Structures are given as structure tokens and as C-alpha cells.
Amino acid sequence: MAAMKTGIIALFDVDGTLTAPRKAVTLKMLQFMKELGKVVKIGVVGGSDLVKISEQLGQTVITDYNYVFAENGLVAYKDGKLIGTQSLKTFIGEDNLKAIINFILHYIADLDIPIKRGTFIEFRSGMINVSPIGRNCSQEERDEFEQYDKVFPQGWDKTYCLQYLDDFTEIHFFGDKTYKGGNDHEIFESERTHGHTVTNPEDTMQQCTSLFLDN
């Protein structure tokens, strides 16, 4: 096993990077991350809230990783302790928030798209997640719609979490949606990170082994 590399952190997207999309993490990945954490600091940055991240990566996720950034870093944990939050409701005010939601609902009602299901808006502490087809759609319908619409909602992107990582001289980010318009693009392209595009969890493990464990 390689010695601990100081000043380096490996930061990971969740869906498509540590897990299959919307699936739970495998035991193999859990064991790999445990070993990787002995060599470099490790962190997670996901667009979902902590509840959903915990459903995928396990209920002990905030202690399994040195840093956990839910909602793109708007809810931030370090070594199991909450170190920062940002609230959209506080930031823009209840009246503005209501006006935005009303506009979105009217807009979605008039959209002509292949399918519509239910739960079109999910309000999180740091963002409004808008799904034109509805979050109640099946995984198959979700995959089909991803090909129809590759637009990422504008707002606080994943670079928001970088403010908590000033102590690191090397920040490696691993994600699958690093293309323009994908929700990993901004942090992948950031001058502060070394961006790595992965295709699936197996690829993530292979690239991390080559970068951190084989030297």
C-alpha cells in the first residue's frame, strides 16, 4: 500500500461514478474507497440531498468520507460534522421563491414533451430540482428523456464546494457527466481541479488505482 499523499483529495460524483445511476453502492466499491482513503483524502459531491446520497452510499457516508457535499456543496460535511449550509429560501425570500415555483408549474403545464408523470418540482434547501417529465417516472423513462433533453438547470453548480477545500494543493474530480451541459462540467473544467471523465464505477476504480495506488 502506498503512503498517505498529503495535500491531495479525490472528489467524486455519485451517479455513474461511484454507483450505477440511482442504484446503491456495491460492496466492492465500499471496500475500494476504504483503501483509497488510506492514501488520499476522499470526498463526495452530489446534486441530491443528504438523504438520497445516504440511500446510495450508506447511512454512514458522512463518516466514511473526509468530505461530503450534498446539493452541490450547499450542505457541507467534514469528518462527520456539518461545516456549512446555504438556504435558497433565505437567499431569495419566500415571496420570490413562490413566484419562481408558480412560473415553473405554469411553464411545465404548457410543455409538449413525450411523457409526463408526477412530482415535477422537488424543493431542496439549496436548490429547486425541476423535472419536466416528473420524478415519478420509471428508470427507463428517465433514461429515454435524458437523450431528449440534456439541459442542466442553472444555479449553484458543483464548484460551490471548492470553497471548503483551500487546504489542498491538488483536487482531483471524477465524474461521468463532464460534457458541456452535464452537471459535472463546471467543476471538471475548473482551474482548481484536475478533471477526470469516467464511464462507470469500474472505470472510476481503475483510474484511481492508476493515479494513486500504483505509485
C-alpha positions in Angstrom: 0.0 0.0 0.0 1.3 3.4 -1.0 2.0 6.0 1.8 -0.5 8.8 2.5 -0.2 11.6 0.0 -0.6 14.9 1.7 -2.3 17.9 0.2 -4.3 15.7 -2.3 -8.1 15.0 -2.3 -10.0 12.8 -4.7 -13.6 14.2 -5.1 -16.3 12.0 -6.6 -19.7 12.5 -8.3 -22.2 9.8 -7.2 -24.5 8.6 -10.0 -22.5 6.9 -12.8 -19.2 7.4 -10.9 -19.4 5.6 -7.5 -22.7 3.9 -8.3 -24.8 2.9 -11.2 -27.4 5.7 -11.7 -29.9 5.8 -8.8 -28.6 2.5 -7.5 -26.9 1.6 -4.2 -23.1 1.3 -3.9 -21.6 -2.1 -4.2 -19.6 -3.8 -1.5 -16.6 -3.8 -3.9 -16.7 0.0 -4.2 -17.1 0.5 -0.5 -14.0 -1.6 0.1 -12.1 0.2 -2.6 -12.9 3.6 -1.2 -11.8 2.5 2.3 -8.4 1.5 0.9 -8.2 4.7 -1.2 -8.9 6.7 1.9 -5.6 5.4 3.4 -3.7 7.1 0.6 -5.5 10.3 -0.2 -8.3 12.3 1.4 -11.7 11.4 -0.3 -14.9 13.4 -0.8 -18.3 13.2 -2.4 -20.1 15.9 -4.2 -23.7 15.2 -5.3 -26.6 17.2 -6.6 -29.0 15.3 -4.4 -29.8 16.0 -0.8 -28.0 14.0 2.0 -31.0 11.6 2.4 -30.7 10.5 -1.2 -26.9 10.3 -1.1 -27.1 8.2 2.1 -29.6 5.9 0.4 -27.0 5.2 -2.3 -23.7 5.3 -0.4 -24.9 4.1 3.0 -26.1 5.7 6.2 -22.5 6.2 7.5 -21.5 8.2 4.4 -20.6 11.4 6.3 -18.0 9.5 8.3 -16.9 7.1 5.5 -15.6 10.1 3.5 -13.5 13.1 4.7 -15.9 15.5 2.9 -19.5 15.1 1.9 -21.1 17.8 -0.2 -24.8 17.4 -0.7 -26.7 19.6 -3.1 -23.5 20.6 -4.9 -21.9 21.7 -1.6 -24.7 23.9 -0.3 -24.8 21.4 2.6 -21.3 20.5 3.6 -19.8 18.0 6.0 -16.2 17.5 7.1 -15.2 14.4 9.1 -18.8 13.8 10.0 -19.6 17.4 11.2 -21.7 20.0 9.4 -19.4 22.9 8.3 -21.7 24.9 6.1 -25.2 25.4 4.7 -26.9 27.7 2.3 -30.7 28.1 2.0 -32.4 29.1 -1.2 -35.4 30.3 0.8 -33.2 32.6 2.9 -31.2 33.7 -0.1 -34.1 34.9 -2.3 -37.0 35.1 0.2 -40.3 33.3 0.4 -42.2 35.6 -2.0 -39.6 35.3 -4.7 -39.4 31.5 -4.2 -43.2 31.2 -4.6 -43.2 33.3 -7.8 -40.5 31.1 -9.3 -42.4 27.9 -8.4 -45.6 29.3 -9.8 -43.9 30.2 -13.1 -42.3 26.8 -13.4 -45.6 24.9 -12.8 -47.3 27.1 -15.5 -44.4 26.6 -17.9 -44.4 22.8 -17.4 -48.1 22.6 -17.9 -47.7 24.1 -21.4 -44.8 22.0 -22.5 -45.3 19.4 -25.2 -43.0 16.6 -24.3 -43.2 12.8 -24.9 -44.4 11.9 -21.4 -45.4 13.5 -18.1 -45.8 11.6 -14.7 -45.7 13.4 -11.4 -43.6 15.4 -8.8 -42.3 18.0 -11.2 -40.7 20.1 -8.6 -38.6 19.0 -5.6 -37.6 21.7 -3.2 -34.3 21.3 -1.5 -32.6 23.5 1.0 -30.2 24.9 -1.6 -32.0 24.4 -5.0 -35.2 23.7 -6.8 -35.0 20.5 -8.8 -37.2 20.7 -11.8 -38.2 17.6 -13.8 -40.4 18.3 -16.8 -41.4 14.7 -17.1 -41.8 14.3 -13.3 -39.6 12.5 -10.8 -42.2 9.7 -10.5 -41.1 8.3 -13.9 -39.5 4.9 -14.3 -35.8 4.5 -14.7 -36.4 3.5 -18.4 -38.4 6.7 -19.0 -35.7 8.7 -17.2 -33.0 7.3 -19.5 -35.1 8.0 -22.6 -35.8 11.6 -21.5 -32.1 12.1 -20.8 -31.5 11.6 -24.6 -34.3 14.0 -25.3 -33.1 16.8 -23.0 -29.5 17.2 -21.9 -30.1 20.6 -20.2 -28.7 21.1 -16.7 -30.7 23.6 -14.6 -28.7 26.8 -13.9 -27.8 27.7 -10.3 -25.2 26.9 -7.8 -23.1 24.2 -9.6 -20.6 21.8 -8.1 -17.8 24.3 -8.0 -19.6 25.7 -4.9 -18.0 23.0 -2.8 -14.4 24.1 -3.7 -14.5 26.9 -1.2 -14.1 24.3 1.6 -11.0 22.7 0.0 -8.5 25.6 0.2 -6.1 23.4 2.3 -5.5 21.1 -0.7 -2.9 21.7 -3.4 -4.3 19.0 -5.7 -8.0 18.4 -6.2 -8.9 15.5 -8.4 -12.6 15.4 -9.6 -14.1 12.2 -11.1 -17.5 12.4 -12.9 -19.4 10.9 -15.8 -21.4 14.0 -17.0 -18.4 16.2 -17.7 -19.6 17.3 -21.1 -20.9 20.8 -21.7 -24.4 20.9 -20.2 -23.7 18.0 -17.8 -23.9 18.6 -14.1 -20.2 17.7 -13.7 -18.9 20.1 -16.4 -18.2 23.2 -14.4 -16.2 21.5 -11.7 -14.5 19.3 -14.3 -13.4 22.4 -16.2 -12.4 24.5 -13.1 -8.9 25.8 -12.9 -8.7 24.5 -9.4 -9.3 20.8 -10.3 -7.7 18.0 -12.2 -10.8 16.7 -14.1 -11.3 13.0 -14.9 -14.1 11.6 -17.0 -15.3 8.2 -16.1 -17.8 5.9 -17.8 -18.9 3.8 -14.8 -17.9 2.7 -11.2 -15.4 0.1 -12.6 -13.7 2.8 -14.6 -13.5 5.0 -11.5 -11.7 2.3 -9.6 -9.3 1.7 -12.5 -8.4 5.3 -12.9 -7.9 5.9 -9.2 -5.8 2.8 -8.9 -3.5 4.0 -11.7 -3.3 7.6 -10.2 -3.0 6.9 -6.5 -2.4 3.3 -5.6 0.1 2.0 -8.2 2.8 4.6 -7.4 
